[in-house]
PDB file of C-alpha atoms in Angstrom:
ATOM      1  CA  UNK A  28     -15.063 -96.715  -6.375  1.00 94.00           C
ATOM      2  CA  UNK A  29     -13.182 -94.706  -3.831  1.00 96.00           C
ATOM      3  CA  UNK A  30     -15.455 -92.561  -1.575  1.00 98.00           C
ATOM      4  CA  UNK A  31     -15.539 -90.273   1.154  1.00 97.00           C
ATOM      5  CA  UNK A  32     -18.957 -89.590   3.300  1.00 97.00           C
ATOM      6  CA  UNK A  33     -19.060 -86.504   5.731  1.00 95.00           C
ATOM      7  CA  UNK A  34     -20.632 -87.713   8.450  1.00 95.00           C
ATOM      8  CA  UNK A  35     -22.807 -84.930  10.510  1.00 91.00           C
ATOM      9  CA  UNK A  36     -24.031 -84.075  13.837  1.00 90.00           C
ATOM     10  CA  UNK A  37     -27.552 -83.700  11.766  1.00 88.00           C
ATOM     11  CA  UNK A  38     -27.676 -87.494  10.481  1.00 92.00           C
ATOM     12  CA  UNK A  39     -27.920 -86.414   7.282  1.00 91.00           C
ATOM     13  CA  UNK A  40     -25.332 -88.692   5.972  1.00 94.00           C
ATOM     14  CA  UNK A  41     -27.264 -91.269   6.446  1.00 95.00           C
ATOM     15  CA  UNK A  42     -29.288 -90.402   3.354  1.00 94.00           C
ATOM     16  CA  UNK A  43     -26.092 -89.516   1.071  1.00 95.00           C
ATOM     17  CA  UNK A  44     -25.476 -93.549   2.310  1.00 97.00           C
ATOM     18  CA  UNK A  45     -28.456 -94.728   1.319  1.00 96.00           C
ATOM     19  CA  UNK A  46     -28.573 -93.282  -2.269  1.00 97.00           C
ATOM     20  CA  UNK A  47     -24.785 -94.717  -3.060  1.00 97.00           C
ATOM     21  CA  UNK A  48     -26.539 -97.970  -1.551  1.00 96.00           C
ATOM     22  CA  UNK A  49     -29.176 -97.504  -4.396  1.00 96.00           C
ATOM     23  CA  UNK A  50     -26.898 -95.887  -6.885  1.00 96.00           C
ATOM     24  CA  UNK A  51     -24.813 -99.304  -7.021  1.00 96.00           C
ATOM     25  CA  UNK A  52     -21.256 -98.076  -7.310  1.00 94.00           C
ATOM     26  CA  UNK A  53     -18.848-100.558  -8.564  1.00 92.00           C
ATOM     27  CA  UNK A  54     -16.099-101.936  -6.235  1.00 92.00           C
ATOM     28  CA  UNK A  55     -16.990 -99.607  -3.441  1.00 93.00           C
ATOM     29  CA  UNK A  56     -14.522 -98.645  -1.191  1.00 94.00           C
ATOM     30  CA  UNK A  57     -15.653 -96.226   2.006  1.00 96.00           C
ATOM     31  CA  UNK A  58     -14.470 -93.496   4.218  1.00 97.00           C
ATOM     32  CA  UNK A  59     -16.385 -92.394   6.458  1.00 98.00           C
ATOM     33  CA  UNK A  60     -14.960 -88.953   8.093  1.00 96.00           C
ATOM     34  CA  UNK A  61     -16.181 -86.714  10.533  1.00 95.00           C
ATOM     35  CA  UNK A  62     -14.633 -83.103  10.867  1.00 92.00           C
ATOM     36  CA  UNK A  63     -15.342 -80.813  13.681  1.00 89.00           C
ATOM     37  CA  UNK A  64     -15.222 -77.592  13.244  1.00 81.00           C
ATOM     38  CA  UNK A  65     -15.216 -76.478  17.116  1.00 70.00           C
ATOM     39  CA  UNK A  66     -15.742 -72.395  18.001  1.00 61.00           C
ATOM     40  CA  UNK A  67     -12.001 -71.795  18.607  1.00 53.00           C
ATOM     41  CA  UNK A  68     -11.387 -73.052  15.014  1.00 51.00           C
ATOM     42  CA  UNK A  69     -13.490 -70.608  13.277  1.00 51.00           C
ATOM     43  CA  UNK A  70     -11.881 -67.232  11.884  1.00 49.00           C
ATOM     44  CA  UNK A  71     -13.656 -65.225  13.995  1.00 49.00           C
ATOM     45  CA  UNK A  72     -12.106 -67.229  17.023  1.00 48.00           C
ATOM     46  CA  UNK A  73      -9.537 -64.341  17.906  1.00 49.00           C
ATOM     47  CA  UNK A  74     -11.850 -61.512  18.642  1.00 52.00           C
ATOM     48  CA  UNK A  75     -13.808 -62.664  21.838  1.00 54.00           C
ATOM     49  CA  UNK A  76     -11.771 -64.621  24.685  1.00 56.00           C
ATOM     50  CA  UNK A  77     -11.668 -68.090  25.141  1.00 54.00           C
ATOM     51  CA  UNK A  78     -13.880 -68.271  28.626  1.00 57.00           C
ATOM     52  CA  UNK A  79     -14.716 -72.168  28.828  1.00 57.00           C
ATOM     53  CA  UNK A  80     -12.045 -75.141  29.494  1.00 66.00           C
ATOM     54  CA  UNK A  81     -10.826 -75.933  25.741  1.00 72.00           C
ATOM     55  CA  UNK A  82      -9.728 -79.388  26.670  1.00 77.00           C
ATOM     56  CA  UNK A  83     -12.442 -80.644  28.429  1.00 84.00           C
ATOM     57  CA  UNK A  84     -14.476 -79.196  25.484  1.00 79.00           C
ATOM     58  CA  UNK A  85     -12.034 -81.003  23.048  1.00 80.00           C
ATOM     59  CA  UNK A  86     -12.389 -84.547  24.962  1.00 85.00           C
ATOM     60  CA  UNK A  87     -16.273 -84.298  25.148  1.00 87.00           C
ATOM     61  CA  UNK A  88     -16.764 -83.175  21.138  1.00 87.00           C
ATOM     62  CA  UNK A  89     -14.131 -86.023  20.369  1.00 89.00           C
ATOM     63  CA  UNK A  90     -15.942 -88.551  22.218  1.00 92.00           C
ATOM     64  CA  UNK A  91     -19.536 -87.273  20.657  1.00 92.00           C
ATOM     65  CA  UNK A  92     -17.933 -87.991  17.226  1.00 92.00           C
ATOM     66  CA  UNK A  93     -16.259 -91.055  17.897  1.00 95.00           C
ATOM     67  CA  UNK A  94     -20.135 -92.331  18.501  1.00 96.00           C
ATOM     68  CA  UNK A  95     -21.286 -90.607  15.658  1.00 96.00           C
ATOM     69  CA  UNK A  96     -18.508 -92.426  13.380  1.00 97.00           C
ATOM     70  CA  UNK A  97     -19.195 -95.549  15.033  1.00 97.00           C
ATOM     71  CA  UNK A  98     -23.430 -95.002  14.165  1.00 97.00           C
ATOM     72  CA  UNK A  99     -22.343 -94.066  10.718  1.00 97.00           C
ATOM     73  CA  UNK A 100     -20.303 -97.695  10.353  1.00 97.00           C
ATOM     74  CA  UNK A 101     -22.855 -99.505  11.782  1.00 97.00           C
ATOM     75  CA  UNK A 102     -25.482 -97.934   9.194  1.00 97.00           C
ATOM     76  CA  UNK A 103     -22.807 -98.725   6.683  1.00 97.00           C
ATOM     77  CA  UNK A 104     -22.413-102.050   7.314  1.00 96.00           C
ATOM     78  CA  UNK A 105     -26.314-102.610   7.598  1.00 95.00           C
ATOM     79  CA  UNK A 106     -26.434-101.407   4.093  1.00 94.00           C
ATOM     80  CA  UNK A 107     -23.910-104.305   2.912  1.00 94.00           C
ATOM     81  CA  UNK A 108     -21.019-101.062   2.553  1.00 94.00           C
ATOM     82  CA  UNK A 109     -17.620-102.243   3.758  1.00 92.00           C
ATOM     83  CA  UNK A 110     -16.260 -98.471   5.573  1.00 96.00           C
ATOM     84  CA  UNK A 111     -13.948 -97.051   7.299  1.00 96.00           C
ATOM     85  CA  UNK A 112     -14.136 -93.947   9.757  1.00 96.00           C
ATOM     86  CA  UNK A 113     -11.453 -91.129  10.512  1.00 95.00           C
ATOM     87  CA  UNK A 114     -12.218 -88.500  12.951  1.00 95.00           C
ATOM     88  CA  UNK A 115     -10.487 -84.493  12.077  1.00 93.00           C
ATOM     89  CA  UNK A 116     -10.477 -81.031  13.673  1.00 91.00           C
ATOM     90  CA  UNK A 117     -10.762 -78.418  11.385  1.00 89.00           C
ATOM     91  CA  UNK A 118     -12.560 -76.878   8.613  1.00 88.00           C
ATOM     92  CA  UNK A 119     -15.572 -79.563   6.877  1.00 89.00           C
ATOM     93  CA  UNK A 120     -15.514 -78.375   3.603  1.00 89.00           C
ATOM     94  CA  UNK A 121     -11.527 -78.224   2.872  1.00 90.00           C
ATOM     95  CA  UNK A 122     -10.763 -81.405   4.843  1.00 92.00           C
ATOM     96  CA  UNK A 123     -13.055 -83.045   2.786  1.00 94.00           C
ATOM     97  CA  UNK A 124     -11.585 -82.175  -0.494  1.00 94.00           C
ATOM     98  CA  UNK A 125      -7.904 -82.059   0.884  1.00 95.00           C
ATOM     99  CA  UNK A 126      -8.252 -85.423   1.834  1.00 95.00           C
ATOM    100  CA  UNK A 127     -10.211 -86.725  -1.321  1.00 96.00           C
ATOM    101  CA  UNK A 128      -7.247 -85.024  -2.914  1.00 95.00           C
ATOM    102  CA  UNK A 129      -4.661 -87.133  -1.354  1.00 96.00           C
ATOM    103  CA  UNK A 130      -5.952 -90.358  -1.211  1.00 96.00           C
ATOM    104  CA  UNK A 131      -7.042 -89.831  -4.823  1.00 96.00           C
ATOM    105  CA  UNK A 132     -10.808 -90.755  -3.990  1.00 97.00           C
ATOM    106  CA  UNK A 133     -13.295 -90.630  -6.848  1.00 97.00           C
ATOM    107  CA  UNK A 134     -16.480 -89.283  -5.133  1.00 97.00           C
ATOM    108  CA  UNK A 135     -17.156 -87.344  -2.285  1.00 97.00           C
ATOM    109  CA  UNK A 136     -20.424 -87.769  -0.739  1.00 96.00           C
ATOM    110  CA  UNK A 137     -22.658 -85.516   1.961  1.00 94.00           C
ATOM    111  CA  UNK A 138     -26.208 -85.104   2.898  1.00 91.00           C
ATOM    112  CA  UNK A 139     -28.322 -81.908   3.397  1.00 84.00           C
ATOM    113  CA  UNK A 140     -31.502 -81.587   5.060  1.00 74.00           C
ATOM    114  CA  UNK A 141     -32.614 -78.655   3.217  1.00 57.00           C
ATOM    115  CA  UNK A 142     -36.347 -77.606   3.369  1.00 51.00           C
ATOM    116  CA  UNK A 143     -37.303 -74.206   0.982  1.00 44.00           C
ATOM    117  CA  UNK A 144     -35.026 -72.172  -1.233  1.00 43.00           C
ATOM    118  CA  UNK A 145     -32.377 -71.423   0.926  1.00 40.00           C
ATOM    119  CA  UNK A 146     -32.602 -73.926   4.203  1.00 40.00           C
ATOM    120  CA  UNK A 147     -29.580 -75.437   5.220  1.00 44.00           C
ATOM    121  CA  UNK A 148     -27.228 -74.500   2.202  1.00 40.00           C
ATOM    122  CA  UNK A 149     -25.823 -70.869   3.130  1.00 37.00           C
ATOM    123  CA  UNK A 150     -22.414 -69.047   1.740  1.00 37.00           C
ATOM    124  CA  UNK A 151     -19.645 -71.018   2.472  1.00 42.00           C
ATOM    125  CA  UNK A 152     -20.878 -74.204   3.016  1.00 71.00           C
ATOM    126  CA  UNK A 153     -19.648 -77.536   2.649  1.00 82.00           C
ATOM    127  CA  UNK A 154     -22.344 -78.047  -0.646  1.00 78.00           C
ATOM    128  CA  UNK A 155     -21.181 -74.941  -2.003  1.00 77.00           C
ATOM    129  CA  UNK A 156     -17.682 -75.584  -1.137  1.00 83.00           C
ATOM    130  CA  UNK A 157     -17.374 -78.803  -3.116  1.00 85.00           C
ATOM    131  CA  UNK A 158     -19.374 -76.900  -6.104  1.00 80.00           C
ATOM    132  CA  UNK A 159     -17.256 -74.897  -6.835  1.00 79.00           C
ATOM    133  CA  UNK A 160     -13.583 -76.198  -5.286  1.00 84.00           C
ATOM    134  CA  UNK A 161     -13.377 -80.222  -5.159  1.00 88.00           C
ATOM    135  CA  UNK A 162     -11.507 -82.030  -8.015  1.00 90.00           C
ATOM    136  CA  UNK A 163     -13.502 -85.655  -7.469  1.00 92.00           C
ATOM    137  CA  UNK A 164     -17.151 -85.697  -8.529  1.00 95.00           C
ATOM    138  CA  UNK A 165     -19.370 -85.063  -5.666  1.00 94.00           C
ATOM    139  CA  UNK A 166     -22.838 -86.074  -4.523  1.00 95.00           C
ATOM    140  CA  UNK A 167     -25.496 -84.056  -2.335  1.00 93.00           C
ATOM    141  CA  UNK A 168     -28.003 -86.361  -0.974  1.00 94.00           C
ATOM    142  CA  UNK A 169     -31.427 -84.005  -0.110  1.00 91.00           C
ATOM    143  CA  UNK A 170     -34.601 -85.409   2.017  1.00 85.00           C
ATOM    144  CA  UNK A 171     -35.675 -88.596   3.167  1.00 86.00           C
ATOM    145  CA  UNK A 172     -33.712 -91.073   0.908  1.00 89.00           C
ATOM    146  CA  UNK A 173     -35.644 -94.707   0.868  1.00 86.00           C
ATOM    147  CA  UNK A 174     -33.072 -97.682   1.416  1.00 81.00           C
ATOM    148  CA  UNK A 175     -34.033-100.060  -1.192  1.00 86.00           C
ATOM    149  CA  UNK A 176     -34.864 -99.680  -4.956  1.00 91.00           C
ATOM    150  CA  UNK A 177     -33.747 -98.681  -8.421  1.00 95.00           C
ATOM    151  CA  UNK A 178     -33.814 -94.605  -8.975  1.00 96.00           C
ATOM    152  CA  UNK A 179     -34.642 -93.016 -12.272  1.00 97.00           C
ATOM    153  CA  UNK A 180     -32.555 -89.595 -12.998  1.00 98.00           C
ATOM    154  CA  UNK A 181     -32.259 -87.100 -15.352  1.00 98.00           C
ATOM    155  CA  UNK A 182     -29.125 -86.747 -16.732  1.00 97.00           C
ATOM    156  CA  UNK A 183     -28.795 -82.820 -17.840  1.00 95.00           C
ATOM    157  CA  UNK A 184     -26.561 -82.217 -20.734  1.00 93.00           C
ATOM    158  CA  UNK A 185     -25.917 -79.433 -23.609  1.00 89.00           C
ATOM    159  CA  UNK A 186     -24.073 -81.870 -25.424  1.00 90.00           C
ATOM    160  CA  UNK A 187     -20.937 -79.769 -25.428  1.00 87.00           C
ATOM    161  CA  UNK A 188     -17.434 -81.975 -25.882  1.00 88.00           C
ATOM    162  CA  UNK A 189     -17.751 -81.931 -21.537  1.00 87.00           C
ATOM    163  CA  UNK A 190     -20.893 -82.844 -21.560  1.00 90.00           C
ATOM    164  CA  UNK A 191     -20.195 -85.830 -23.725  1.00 93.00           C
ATOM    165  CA  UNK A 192     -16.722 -86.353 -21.332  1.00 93.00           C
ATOM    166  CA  UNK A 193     -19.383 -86.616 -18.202  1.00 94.00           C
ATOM    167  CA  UNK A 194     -21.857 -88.814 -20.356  1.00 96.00           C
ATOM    168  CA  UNK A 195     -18.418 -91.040 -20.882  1.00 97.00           C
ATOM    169  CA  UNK A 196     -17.673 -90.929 -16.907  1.00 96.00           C
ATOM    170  CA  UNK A 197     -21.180 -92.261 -16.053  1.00 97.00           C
ATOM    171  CA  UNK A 198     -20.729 -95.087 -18.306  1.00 97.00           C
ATOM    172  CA  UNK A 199     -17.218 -95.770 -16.941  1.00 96.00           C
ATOM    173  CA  UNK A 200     -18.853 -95.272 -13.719  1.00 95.00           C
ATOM    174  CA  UNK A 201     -21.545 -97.795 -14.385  1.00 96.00           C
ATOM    175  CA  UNK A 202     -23.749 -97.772 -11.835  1.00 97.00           C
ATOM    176  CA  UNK A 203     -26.063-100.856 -11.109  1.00 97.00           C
ATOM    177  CA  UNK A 204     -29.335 -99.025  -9.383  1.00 97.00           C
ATOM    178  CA  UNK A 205     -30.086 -96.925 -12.385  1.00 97.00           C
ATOM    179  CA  UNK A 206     -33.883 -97.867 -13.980  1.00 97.00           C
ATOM    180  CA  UNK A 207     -33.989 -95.250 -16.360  1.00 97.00           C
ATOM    181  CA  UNK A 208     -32.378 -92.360 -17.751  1.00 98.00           C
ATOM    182  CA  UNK A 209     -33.914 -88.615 -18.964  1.00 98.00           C
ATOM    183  CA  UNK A 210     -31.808 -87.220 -21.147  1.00 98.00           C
ATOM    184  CA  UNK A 211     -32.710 -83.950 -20.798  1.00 96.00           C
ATOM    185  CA  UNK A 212     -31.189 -80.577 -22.995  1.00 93.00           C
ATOM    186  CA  UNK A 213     -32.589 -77.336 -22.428  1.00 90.00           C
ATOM    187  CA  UNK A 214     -32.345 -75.010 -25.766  1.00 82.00           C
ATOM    188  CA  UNK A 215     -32.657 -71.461 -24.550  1.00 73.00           C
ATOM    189  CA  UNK A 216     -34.033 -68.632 -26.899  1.00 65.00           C
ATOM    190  CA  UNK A 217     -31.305 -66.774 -28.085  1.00 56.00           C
ATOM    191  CA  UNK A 218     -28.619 -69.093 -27.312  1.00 55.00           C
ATOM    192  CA  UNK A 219     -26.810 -71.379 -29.926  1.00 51.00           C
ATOM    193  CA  UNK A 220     -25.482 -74.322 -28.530  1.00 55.00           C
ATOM    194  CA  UNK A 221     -21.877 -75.475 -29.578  1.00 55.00           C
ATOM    195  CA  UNK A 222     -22.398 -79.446 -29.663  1.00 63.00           C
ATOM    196  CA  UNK A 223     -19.781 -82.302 -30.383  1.00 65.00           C
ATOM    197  CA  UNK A 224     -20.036 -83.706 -33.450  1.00 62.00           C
ATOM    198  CA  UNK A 225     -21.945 -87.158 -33.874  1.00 60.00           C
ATOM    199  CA  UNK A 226     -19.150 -89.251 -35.214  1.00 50.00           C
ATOM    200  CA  UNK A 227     -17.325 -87.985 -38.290  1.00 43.00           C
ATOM    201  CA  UNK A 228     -19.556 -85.036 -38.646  1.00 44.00           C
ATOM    202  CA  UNK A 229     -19.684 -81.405 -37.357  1.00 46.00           C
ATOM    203  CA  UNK A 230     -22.929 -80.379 -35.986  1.00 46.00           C
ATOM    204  CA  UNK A 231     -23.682 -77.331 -38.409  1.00 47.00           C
ATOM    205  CA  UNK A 232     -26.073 -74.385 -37.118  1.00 44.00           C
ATOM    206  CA  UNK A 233     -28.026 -71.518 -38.834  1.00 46.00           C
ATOM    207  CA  UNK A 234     -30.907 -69.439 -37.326  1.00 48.00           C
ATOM    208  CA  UNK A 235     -33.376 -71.618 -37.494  1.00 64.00           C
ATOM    209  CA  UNK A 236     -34.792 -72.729 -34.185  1.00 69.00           C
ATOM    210  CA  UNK A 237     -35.614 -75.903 -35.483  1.00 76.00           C
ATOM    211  CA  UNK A 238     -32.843 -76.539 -37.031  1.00 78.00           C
ATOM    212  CA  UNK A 239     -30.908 -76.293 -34.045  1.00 80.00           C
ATOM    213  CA  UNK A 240     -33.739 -78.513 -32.030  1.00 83.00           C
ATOM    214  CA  UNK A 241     -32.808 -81.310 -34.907  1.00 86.00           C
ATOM    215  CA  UNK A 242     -29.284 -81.059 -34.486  1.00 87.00           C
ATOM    216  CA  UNK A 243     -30.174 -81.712 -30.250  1.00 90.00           C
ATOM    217  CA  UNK A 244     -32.126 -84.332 -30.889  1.00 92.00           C
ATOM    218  CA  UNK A 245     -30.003 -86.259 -33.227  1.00 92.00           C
ATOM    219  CA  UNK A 246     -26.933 -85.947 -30.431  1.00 93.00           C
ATOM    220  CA  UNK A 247     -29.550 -86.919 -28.323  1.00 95.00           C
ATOM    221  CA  UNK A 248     -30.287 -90.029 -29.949  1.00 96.00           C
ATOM    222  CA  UNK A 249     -26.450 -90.649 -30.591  1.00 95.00           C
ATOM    223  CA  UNK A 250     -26.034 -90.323 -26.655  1.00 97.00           C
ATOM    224  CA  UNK A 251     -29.353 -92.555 -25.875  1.00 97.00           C
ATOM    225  CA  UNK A 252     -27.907 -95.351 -28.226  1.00 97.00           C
ATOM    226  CA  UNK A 253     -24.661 -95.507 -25.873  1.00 97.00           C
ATOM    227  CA  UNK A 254     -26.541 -95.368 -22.649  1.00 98.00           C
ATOM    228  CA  UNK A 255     -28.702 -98.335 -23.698  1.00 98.00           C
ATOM    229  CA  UNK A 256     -26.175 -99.667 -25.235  1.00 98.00           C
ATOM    230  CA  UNK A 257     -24.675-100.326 -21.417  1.00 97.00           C
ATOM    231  CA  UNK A 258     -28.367-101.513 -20.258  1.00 97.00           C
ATOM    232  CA  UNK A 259     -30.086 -98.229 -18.944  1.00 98.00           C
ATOM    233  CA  UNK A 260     -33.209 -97.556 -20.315  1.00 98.00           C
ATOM    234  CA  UNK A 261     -33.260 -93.819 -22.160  1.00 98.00           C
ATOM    235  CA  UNK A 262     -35.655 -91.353 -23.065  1.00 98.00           C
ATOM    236  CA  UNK A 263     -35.232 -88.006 -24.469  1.00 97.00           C
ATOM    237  CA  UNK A 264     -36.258 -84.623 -23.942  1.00 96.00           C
ATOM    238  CA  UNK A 265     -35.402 -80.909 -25.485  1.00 93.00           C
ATOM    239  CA  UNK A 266     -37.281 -78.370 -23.814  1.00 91.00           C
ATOM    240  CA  UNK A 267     -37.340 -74.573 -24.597  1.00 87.00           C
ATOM    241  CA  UNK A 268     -36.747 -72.351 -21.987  1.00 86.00           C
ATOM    242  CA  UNK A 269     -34.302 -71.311 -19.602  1.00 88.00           C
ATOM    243  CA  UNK A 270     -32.077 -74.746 -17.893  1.00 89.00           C
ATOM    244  CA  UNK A 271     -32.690 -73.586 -14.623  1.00 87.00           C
ATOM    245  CA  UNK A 272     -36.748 -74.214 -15.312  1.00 90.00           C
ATOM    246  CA  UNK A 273     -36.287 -77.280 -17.754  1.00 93.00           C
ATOM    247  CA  UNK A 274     -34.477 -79.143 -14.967  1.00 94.00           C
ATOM    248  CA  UNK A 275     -36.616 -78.068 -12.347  1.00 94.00           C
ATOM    249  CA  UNK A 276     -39.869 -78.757 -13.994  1.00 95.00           C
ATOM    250  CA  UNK A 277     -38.291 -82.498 -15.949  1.00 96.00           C
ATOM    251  CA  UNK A 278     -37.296 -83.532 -12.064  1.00 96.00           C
ATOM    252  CA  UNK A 279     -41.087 -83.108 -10.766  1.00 95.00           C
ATOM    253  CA  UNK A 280     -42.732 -84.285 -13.921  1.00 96.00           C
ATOM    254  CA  UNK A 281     -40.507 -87.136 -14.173  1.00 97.00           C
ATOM    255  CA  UNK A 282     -40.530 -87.764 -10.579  1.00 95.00           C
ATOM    256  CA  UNK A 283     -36.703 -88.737 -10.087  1.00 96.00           C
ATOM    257  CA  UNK A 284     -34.464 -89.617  -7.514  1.00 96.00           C
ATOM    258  CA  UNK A 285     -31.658 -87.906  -8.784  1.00 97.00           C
ATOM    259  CA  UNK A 286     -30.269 -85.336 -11.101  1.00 97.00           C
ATOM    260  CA  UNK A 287     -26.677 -86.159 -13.000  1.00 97.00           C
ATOM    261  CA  UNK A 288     -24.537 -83.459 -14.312  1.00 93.00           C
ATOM    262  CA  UNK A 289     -21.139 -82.402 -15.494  1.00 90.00           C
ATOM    263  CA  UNK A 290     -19.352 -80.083 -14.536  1.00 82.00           C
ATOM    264  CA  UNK A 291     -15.752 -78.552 -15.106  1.00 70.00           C
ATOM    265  CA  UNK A 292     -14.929 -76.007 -12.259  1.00 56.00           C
ATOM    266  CA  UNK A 293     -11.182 -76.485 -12.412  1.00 48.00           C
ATOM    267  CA  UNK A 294     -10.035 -73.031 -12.512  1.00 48.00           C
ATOM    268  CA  UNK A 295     -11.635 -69.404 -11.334  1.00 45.00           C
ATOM    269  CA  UNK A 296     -13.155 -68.719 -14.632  1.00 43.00           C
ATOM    270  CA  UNK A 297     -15.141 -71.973 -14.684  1.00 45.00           C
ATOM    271  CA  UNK A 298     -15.971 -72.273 -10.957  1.00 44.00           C
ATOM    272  CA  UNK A 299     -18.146 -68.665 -12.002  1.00 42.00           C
ATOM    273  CA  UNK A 300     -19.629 -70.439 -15.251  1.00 43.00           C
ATOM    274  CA  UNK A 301     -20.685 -73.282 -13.628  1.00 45.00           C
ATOM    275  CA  UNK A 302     -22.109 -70.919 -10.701  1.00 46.00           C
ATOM    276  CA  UNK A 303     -25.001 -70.403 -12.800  1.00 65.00           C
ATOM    277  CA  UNK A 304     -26.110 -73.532 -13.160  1.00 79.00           C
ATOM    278  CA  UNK A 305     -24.573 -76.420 -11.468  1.00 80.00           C
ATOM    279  CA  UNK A 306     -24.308 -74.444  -8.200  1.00 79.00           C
ATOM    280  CA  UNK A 307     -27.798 -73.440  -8.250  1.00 81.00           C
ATOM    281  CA  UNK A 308     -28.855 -77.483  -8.518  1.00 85.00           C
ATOM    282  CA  UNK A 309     -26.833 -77.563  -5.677  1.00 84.00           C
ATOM    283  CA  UNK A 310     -27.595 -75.016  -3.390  1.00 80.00           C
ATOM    284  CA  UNK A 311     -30.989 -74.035  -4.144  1.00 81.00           C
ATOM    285  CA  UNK A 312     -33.112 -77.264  -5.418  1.00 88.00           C
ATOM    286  CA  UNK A 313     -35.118 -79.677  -3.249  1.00 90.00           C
ATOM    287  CA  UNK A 314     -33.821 -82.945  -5.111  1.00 93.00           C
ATOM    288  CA  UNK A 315     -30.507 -84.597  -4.881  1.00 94.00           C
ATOM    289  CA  UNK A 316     -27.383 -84.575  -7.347  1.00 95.00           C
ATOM    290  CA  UNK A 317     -24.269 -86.146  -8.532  1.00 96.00           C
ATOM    291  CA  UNK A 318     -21.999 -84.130 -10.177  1.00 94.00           C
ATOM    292  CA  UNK A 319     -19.793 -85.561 -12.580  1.00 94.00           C
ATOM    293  CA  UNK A 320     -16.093 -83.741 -13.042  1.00 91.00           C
ATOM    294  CA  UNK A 321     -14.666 -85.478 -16.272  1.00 84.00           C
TER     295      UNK A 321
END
């Protein structure tokens, strides 16, 4: 599996390296790229005078990353990960996905070492960034990621045709590290969820709440069969309530490594749909998450 890593001043890479370690990503191929973003690159750069000596500046931050890539590798190869390193000038967030673009990567990978509701992620980052703008599925590695051991996730799904298109690019995927699975589906009040149909036959809905629950739970158990199926261990849950809560409060009860959605944002429309729920995983929760673009 192709990937790129952004490799930060912070160090936080090295978690987002450690959970692909633990993930167990077929055929893993590396990059490893650093991108600075020095003060004379910003947009801003133009309206104050450029007072130090650029190229001095541009030799010392060059050298600094060079070290940093060559920290990174080392890590990398500690953790049994054959990688690369590249080292860019520029903007983090559109490198990243400009280059993921053209060497037709699968997964782009970064860390965060956001603490509270708002920490490190802020508008226009690179987390936010790949929300909403990169092509490739993307991971966001949060906290102190352990180097060893199986993780249990919740995989998050409304059981919508994408939904089952991301459930079909995990198992294509087919990660090794996975010990179990929560299938998790949150059924809002109000809300009437347009599912796939469970082989031949169309998922019909009237008013009735548990009706609709029934019709969850039998996807559900359709989805669980094909995730076991491939080896990983499944339970189910259908919580009521709003999906921002349900996979909040199934992460902490569940106590998981990782949180696995889908996600379309291919076009302006969808990049504000999923800004309601996928971005908020991304942006505003403590735990980590891979999401899937099928």
């Amino acid at each position: 599996m192709k990937t790129i890593v952004g490799v930060d001043h912070g160090g936080t890479y090295a978690n987002a390296l450690r959970l692909i370690k633990r993930l167990g990503l077929p055929a893993l191929k590396l990059r490893l790229i650093h991108v600075e973003e020095p003060v004379w690159a910003s947009p801003t750069a133009f309206l104050a005078p450029v007072t130090f000596p650029v190229q001095e500046t541009i030799d010392a931050l060059r050298q600094a990353g060079t070290r940093l890539l060559g920290e990174a590798t080392e890590l990398a190869r500690s953790l049994e990960i054959p990688a690369d390193s590249e080292y860019e000038v520029g903007h983090a967030c559109s490198l990243l996905m400009s280059m993921a673009d053209a060497g037709h990567y699968d997964l782009i990978a970064v860390g965060s070492d956001r603490k509270g509701s708002y920490g490190s992620f802020f508008l226009g980052s690179v987390g936010r960034g790949l929300a909403t703008g990169a092509h490739q599925s993307f991971l966001v590695a949060k906290g102190q990621v352990e180097h060893v051991g199986k993780i249990s996730i919740v995989f998050a799904t409304d059981h919508s045709p994408y939904g089952d298109r991301a459930i079909q690019k995990f198992l294509e995927i087919r990660p090794s590290g996975i010990e179990k699975i929560t299938l998790l589906t949150a059924c809002e009040r109000g809300s009437v969820p347009v599912l796939s149909p469970v082989g031949e036959r169309e998922i019909q809905f009237n008013e009735s709440r548990e009706a609709t629950k029934k019709a969850i739970l039998e996807k559900g158990e359709h989805v669980k069969a094909q995730l076991e199926a491939a080896g990983y261990p499944t339970q189910i849950s259908v919580v009521d309530g709003l999906a921002y809560e349900a996979i909040h409060a199934e992460m902490k009860a569940t106590q998981s490594d990782l949180l696995v959605m889908g996600a379309q944002g291919h076009g302006f429309l969808e990049r504000l749909f999923i800004g309601s729920i996928a971005l908020h995983q991304v942006v505003s929760e403590p735990y980590s998450v891979l999401v899937l673009r099928a």
